[in-house]
Tab-separated table of C-alpha atoms and ligand atoms in Angstrom:
chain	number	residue	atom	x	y	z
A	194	UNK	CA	152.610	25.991	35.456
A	195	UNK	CA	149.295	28.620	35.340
A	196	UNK	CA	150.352	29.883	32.193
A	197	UNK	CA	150.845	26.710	30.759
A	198	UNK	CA	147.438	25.058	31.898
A	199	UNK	CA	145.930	28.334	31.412
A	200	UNK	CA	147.008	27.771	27.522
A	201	UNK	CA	146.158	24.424	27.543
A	202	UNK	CA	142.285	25.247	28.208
A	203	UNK	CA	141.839	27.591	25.904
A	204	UNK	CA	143.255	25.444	23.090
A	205	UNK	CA	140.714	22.642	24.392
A	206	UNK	CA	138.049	24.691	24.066
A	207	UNK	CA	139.430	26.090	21.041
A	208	UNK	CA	139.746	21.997	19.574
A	209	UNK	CA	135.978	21.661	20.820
A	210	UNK	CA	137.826	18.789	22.742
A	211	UNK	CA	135.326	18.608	25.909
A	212	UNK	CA	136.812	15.563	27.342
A	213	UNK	CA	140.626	17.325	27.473
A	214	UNK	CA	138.791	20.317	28.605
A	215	UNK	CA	136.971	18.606	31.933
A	216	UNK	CA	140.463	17.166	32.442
A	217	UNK	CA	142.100	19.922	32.509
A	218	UNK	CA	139.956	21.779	34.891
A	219	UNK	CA	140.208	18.425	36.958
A	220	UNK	CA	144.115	19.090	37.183
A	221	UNK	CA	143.306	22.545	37.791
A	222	UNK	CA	141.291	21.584	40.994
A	223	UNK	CA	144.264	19.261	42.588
A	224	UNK	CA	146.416	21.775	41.657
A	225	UNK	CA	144.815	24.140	43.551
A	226	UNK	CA	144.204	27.248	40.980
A	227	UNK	CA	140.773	28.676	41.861
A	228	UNK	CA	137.434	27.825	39.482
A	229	UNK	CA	136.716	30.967	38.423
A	230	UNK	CA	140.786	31.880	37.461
A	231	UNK	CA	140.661	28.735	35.141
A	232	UNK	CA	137.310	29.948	33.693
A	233	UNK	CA	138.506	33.997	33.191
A	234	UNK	CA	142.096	33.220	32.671
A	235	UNK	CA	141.597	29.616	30.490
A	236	UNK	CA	138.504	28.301	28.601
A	237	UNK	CA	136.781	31.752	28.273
A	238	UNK	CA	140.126	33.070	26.405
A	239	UNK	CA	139.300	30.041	23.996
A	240	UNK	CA	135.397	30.243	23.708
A	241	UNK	CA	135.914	34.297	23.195
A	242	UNK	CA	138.639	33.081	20.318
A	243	UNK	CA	136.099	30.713	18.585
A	244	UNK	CA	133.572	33.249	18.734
A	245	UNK	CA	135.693	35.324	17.073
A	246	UNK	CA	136.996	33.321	14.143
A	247	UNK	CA	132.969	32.518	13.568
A	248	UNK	CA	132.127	36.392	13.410
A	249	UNK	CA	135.331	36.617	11.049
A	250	UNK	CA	134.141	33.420	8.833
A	251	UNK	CA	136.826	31.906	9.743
A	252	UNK	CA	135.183	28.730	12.156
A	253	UNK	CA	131.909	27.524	11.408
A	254	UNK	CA	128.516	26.904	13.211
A	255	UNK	CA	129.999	23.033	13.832
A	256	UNK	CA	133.148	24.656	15.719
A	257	UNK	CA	130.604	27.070	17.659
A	258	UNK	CA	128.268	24.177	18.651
A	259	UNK	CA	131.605	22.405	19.651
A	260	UNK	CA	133.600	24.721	21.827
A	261	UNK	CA	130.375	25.588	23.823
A	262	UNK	CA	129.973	21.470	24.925
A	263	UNK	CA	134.080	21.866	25.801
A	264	UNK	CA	133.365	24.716	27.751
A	265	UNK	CA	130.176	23.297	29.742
A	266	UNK	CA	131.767	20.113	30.174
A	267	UNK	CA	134.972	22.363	32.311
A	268	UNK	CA	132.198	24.088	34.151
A	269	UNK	CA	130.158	21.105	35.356
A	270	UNK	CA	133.657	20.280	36.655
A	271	UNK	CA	134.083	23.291	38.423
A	272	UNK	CA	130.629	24.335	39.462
A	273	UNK	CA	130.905	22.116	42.717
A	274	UNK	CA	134.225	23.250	43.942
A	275	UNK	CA	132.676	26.930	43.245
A	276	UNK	CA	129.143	26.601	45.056
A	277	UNK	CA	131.363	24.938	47.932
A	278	UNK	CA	133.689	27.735	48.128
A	279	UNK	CA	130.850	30.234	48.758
A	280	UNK	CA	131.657	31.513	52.364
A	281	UNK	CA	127.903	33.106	53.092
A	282	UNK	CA	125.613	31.012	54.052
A	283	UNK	CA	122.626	33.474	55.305
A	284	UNK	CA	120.345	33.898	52.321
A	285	UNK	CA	120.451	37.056	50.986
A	286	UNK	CA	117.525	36.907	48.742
A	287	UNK	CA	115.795	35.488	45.702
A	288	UNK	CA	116.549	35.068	41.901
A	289	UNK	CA	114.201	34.278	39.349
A	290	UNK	CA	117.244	33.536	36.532
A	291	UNK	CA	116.686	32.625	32.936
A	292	UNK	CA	117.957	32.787	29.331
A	293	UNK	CA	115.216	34.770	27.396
A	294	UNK	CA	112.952	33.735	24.731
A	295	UNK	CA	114.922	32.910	21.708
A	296	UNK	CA	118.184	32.239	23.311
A	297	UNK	CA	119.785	29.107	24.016
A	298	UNK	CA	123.289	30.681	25.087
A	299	UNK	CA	123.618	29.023	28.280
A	300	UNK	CA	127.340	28.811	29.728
A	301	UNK	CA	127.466	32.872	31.044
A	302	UNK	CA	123.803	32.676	32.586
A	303	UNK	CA	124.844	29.286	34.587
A	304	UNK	CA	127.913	30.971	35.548
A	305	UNK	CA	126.342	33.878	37.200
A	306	UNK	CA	123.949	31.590	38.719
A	307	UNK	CA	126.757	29.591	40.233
A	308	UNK	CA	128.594	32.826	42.160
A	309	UNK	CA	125.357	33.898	43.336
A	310	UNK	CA	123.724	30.386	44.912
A	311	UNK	CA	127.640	30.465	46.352
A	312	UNK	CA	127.200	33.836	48.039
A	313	UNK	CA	124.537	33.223	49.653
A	314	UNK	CA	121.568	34.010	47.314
A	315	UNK	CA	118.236	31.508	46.712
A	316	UNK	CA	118.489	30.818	42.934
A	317	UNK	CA	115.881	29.546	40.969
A	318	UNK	CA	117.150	29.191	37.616
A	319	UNK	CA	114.407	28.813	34.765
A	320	UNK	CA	116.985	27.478	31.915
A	321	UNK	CA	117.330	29.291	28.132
A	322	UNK	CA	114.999	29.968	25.774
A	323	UNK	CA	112.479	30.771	28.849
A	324	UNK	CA	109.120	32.274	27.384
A	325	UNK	CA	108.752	35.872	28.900
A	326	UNK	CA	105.324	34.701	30.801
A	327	UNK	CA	107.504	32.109	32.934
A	328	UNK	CA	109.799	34.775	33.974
A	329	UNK	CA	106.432	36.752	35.588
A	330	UNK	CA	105.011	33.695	36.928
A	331	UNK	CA	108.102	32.053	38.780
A	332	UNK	CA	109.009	35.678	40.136
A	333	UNK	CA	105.016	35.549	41.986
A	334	UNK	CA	105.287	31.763	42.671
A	335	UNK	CA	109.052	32.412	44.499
A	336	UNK	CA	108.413	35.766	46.023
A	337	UNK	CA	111.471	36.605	44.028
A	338	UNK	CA	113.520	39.717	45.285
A	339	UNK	CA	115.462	39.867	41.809
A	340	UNK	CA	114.977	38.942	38.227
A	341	UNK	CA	118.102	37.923	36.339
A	342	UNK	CA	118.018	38.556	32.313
A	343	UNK	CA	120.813	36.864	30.529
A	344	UNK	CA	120.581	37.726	26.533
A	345	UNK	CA	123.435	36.905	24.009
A	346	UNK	CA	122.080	37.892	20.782
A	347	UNK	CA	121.700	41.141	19.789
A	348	UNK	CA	118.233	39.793	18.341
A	349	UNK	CA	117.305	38.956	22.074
A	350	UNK	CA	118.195	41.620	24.351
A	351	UNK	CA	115.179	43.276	23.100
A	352	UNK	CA	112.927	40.328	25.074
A	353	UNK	CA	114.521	41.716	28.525
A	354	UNK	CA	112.433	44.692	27.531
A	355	UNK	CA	109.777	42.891	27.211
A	356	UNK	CA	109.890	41.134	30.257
A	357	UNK	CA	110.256	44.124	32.277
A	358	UNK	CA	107.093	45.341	30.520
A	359	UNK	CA	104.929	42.325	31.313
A	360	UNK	CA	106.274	42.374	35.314
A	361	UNK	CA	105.213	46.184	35.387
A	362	UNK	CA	101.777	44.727	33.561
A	363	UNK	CA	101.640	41.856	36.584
A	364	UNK	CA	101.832	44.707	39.162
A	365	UNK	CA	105.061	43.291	39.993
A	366	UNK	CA	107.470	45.430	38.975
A	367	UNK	CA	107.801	47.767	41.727
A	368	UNK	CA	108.357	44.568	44.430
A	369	UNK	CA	110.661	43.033	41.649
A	370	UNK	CA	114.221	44.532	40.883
A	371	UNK	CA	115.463	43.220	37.209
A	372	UNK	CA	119.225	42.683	36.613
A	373	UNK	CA	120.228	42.318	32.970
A	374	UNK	CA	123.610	40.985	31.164
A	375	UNK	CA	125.118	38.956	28.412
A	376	UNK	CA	127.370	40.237	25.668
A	377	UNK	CA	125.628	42.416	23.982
A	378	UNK	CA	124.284	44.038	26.933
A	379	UNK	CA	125.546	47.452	28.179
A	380	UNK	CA	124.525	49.513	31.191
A	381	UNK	CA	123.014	51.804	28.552
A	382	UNK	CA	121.021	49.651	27.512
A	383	UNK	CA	120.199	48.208	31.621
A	384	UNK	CA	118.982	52.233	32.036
A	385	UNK	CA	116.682	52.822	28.678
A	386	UNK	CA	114.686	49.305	29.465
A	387	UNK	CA	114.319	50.376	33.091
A	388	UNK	CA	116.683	47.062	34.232
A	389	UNK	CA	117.975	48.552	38.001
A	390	UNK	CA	121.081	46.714	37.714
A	391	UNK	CA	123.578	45.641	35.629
A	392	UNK	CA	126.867	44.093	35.347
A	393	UNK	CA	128.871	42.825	32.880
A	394	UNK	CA	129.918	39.815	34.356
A	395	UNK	CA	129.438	36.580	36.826
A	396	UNK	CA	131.777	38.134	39.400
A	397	UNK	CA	130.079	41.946	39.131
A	398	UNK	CA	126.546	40.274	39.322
A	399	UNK	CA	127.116	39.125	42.642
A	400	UNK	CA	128.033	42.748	43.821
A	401	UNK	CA	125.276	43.965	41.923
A	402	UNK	CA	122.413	41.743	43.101
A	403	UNK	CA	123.479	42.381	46.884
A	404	UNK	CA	123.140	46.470	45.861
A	405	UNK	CA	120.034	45.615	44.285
A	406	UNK	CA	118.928	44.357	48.121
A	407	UNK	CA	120.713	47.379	50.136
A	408	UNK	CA	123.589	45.434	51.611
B	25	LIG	CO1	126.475	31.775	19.730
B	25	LIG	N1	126.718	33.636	19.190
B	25	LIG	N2	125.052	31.583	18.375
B	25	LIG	N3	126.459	29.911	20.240
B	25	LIG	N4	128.062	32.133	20.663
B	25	LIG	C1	127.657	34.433	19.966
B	25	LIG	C2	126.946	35.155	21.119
B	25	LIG	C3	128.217	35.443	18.859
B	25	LIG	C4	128.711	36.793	19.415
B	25	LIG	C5	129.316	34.740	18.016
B	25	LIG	C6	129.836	35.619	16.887
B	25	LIG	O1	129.177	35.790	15.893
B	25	LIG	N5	131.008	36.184	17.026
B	25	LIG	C7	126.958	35.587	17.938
B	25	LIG	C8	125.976	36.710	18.300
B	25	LIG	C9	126.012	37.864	17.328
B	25	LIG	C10	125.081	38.948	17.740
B	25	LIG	O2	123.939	38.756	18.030
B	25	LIG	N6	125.615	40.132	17.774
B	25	LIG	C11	126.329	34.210	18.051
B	25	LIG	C12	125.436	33.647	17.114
B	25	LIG	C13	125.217	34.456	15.837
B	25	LIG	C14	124.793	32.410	17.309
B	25	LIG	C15	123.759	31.735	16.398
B	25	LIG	C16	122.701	32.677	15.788
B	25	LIG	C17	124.541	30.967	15.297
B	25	LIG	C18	123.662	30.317	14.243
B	25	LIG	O3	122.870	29.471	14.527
B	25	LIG	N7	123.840	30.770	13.029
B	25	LIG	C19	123.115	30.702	17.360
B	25	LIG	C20	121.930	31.279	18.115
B	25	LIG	C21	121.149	30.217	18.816
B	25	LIG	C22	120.104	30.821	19.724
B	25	LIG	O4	120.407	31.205	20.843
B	25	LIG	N8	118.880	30.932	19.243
B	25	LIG	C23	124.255	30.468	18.295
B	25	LIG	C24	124.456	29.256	18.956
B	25	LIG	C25	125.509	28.994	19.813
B	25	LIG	C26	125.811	27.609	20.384
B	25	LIG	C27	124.548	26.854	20.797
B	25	LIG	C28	126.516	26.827	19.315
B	25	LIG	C29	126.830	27.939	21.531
B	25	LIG	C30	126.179	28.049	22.929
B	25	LIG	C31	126.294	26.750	23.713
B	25	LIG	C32	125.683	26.847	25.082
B	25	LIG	O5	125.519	27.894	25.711
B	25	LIG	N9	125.333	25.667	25.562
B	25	LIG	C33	127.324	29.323	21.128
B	25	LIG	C34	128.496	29.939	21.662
B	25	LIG	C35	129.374	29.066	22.517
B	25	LIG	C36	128.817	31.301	21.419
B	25	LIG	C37	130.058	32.092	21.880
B	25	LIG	C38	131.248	31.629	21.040
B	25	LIG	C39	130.443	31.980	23.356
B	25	LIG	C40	129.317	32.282	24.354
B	25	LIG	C41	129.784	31.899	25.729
B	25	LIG	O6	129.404	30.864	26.251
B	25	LIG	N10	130.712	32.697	26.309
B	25	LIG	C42	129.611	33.593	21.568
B	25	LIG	C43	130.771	34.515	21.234
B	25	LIG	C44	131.259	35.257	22.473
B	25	LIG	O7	130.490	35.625	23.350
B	25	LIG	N11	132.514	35.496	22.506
B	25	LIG	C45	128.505	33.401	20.602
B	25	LIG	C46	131.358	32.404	27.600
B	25	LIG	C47	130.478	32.936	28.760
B	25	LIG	C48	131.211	32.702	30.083
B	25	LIG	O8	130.352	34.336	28.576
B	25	LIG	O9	127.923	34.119	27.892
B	25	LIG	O10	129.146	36.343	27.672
B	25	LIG	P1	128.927	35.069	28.398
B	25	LIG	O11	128.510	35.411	29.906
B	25	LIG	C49	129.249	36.314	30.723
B	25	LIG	C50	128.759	37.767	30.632
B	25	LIG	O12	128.125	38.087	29.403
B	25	LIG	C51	127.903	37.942	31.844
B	25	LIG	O13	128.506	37.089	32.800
B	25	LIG	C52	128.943	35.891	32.156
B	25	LIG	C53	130.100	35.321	32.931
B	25	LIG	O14	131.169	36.227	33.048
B	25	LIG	N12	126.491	37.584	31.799
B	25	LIG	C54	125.630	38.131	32.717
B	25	LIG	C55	125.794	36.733	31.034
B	25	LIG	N13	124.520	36.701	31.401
B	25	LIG	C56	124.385	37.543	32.448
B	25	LIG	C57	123.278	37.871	33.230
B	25	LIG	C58	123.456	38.801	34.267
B	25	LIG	C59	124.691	39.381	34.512
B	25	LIG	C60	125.792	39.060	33.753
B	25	LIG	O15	122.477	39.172	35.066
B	25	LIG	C61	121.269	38.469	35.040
């Protein structure tokens, strides 16, 4: 029955069918398979799959532009049941989280956002495309323990260096601790910016970001 729904989601993101895919991971819900398993183990397999057919030339921007709405319209579905599921409920800190400058990728960054508001952590989540300034500013406004850096493009990874540069300009870097991910993002590349933590996905985030505040 997994398998079969499992198949079913990717191929509806795959279609860039968003209302079979916010079905789907409706019957997932009542049937009891757990958010993030029909995210990992279902739509992602089929977003991943467009993605590569576009690098390959063989889907276009169109199928791109598609398969991302199928894939936000399962996760709207699923966010709820996934905030609800969070068993913490003392606040373990605060997350400044944002797309950067020149990125509109959204579906990954929301994601992490999601598992860490459900473990227990205070998340104030800027959007994509967030100019680096806003990053610096919400992180004094907030008080914010953490900075989150999601980047998708390998044109855009470079702006996480650049916000860590304008926190350490704000004097802010050394009561800030900057997390970085998104596909193109390695821990390499977390170490030469000066990013403390890293992780390559929502899940590993979580871990990461209560590291980053010694639990
Ligand atoms: Co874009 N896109 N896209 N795209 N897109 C990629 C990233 C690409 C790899 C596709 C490809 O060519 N094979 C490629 C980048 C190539 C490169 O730079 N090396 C690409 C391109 C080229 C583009 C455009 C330039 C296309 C164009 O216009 N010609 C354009 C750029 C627009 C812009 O941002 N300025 C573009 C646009 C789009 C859409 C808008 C159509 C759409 C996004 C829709 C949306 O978000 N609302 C889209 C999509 C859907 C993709 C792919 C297919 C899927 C991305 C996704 O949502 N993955 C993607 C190919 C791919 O990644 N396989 C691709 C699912 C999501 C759950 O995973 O986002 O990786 P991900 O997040 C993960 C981890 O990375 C990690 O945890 C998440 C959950 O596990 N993570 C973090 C993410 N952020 C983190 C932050 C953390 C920690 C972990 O700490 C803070």
């Amino acid at each position: 029955m997994s398998e079969e729904i499992f198949k079913a989601m990717a191929q509806s993101v795959m279609d860039g069918d968003a209302d079979q895919s916010a079905e789907l991971a409706r019957q997932a819900l009542a049937a009891g398979i757990a958010p993030l398993d029909a995210i990992n183990q279902g739509f992602v397999l089929g977003v991943n799959e467009v993605g590569r057919q576009y690098g390959a030339g063989d889907m276009f921007l169109p199928d791109l532009v598609m398969a991302g709405e199928a894939m936000k319209s399962a996760v709207a579905v699923l966010e709820p049941e996934m905030q609800r599921s969070g068993t913490q409920r003392k606040m373990l800190g605060k997350v400044v989280l944002g797309t950067v400058k020149g990125d509109i990728h959204e579906i990954g960054k929301t994601l992490v956002g999601t598992m860490l508001t459900a473990n227990g952590f205070q998340v104030f989540d800027l959007g994509t495309d967030v100019p680096t300034p806003k990053f610096v500013e919400k992180a004094r406004e907030t008080n914010a323990d953490i900075v989150g850096l999601s980047a998708l493009l390998t044109t855009t990874m470079t702006v996480q260096r650049d916000v860590i540069e304008s926190l350490k300009e704000a004097g802010l870097k050394d009561k800030v601790k900057v997390m970085v991910g998104g596909a193109p993002v390695t821990r390499g590349w977390a170490a030469e910016i000066g990013a403390e933590g890293y992780s390559e996905d929502a899940i590993g985030a979580v871990a990461v970001a209560k590291k980053l505040m010694g639990l």
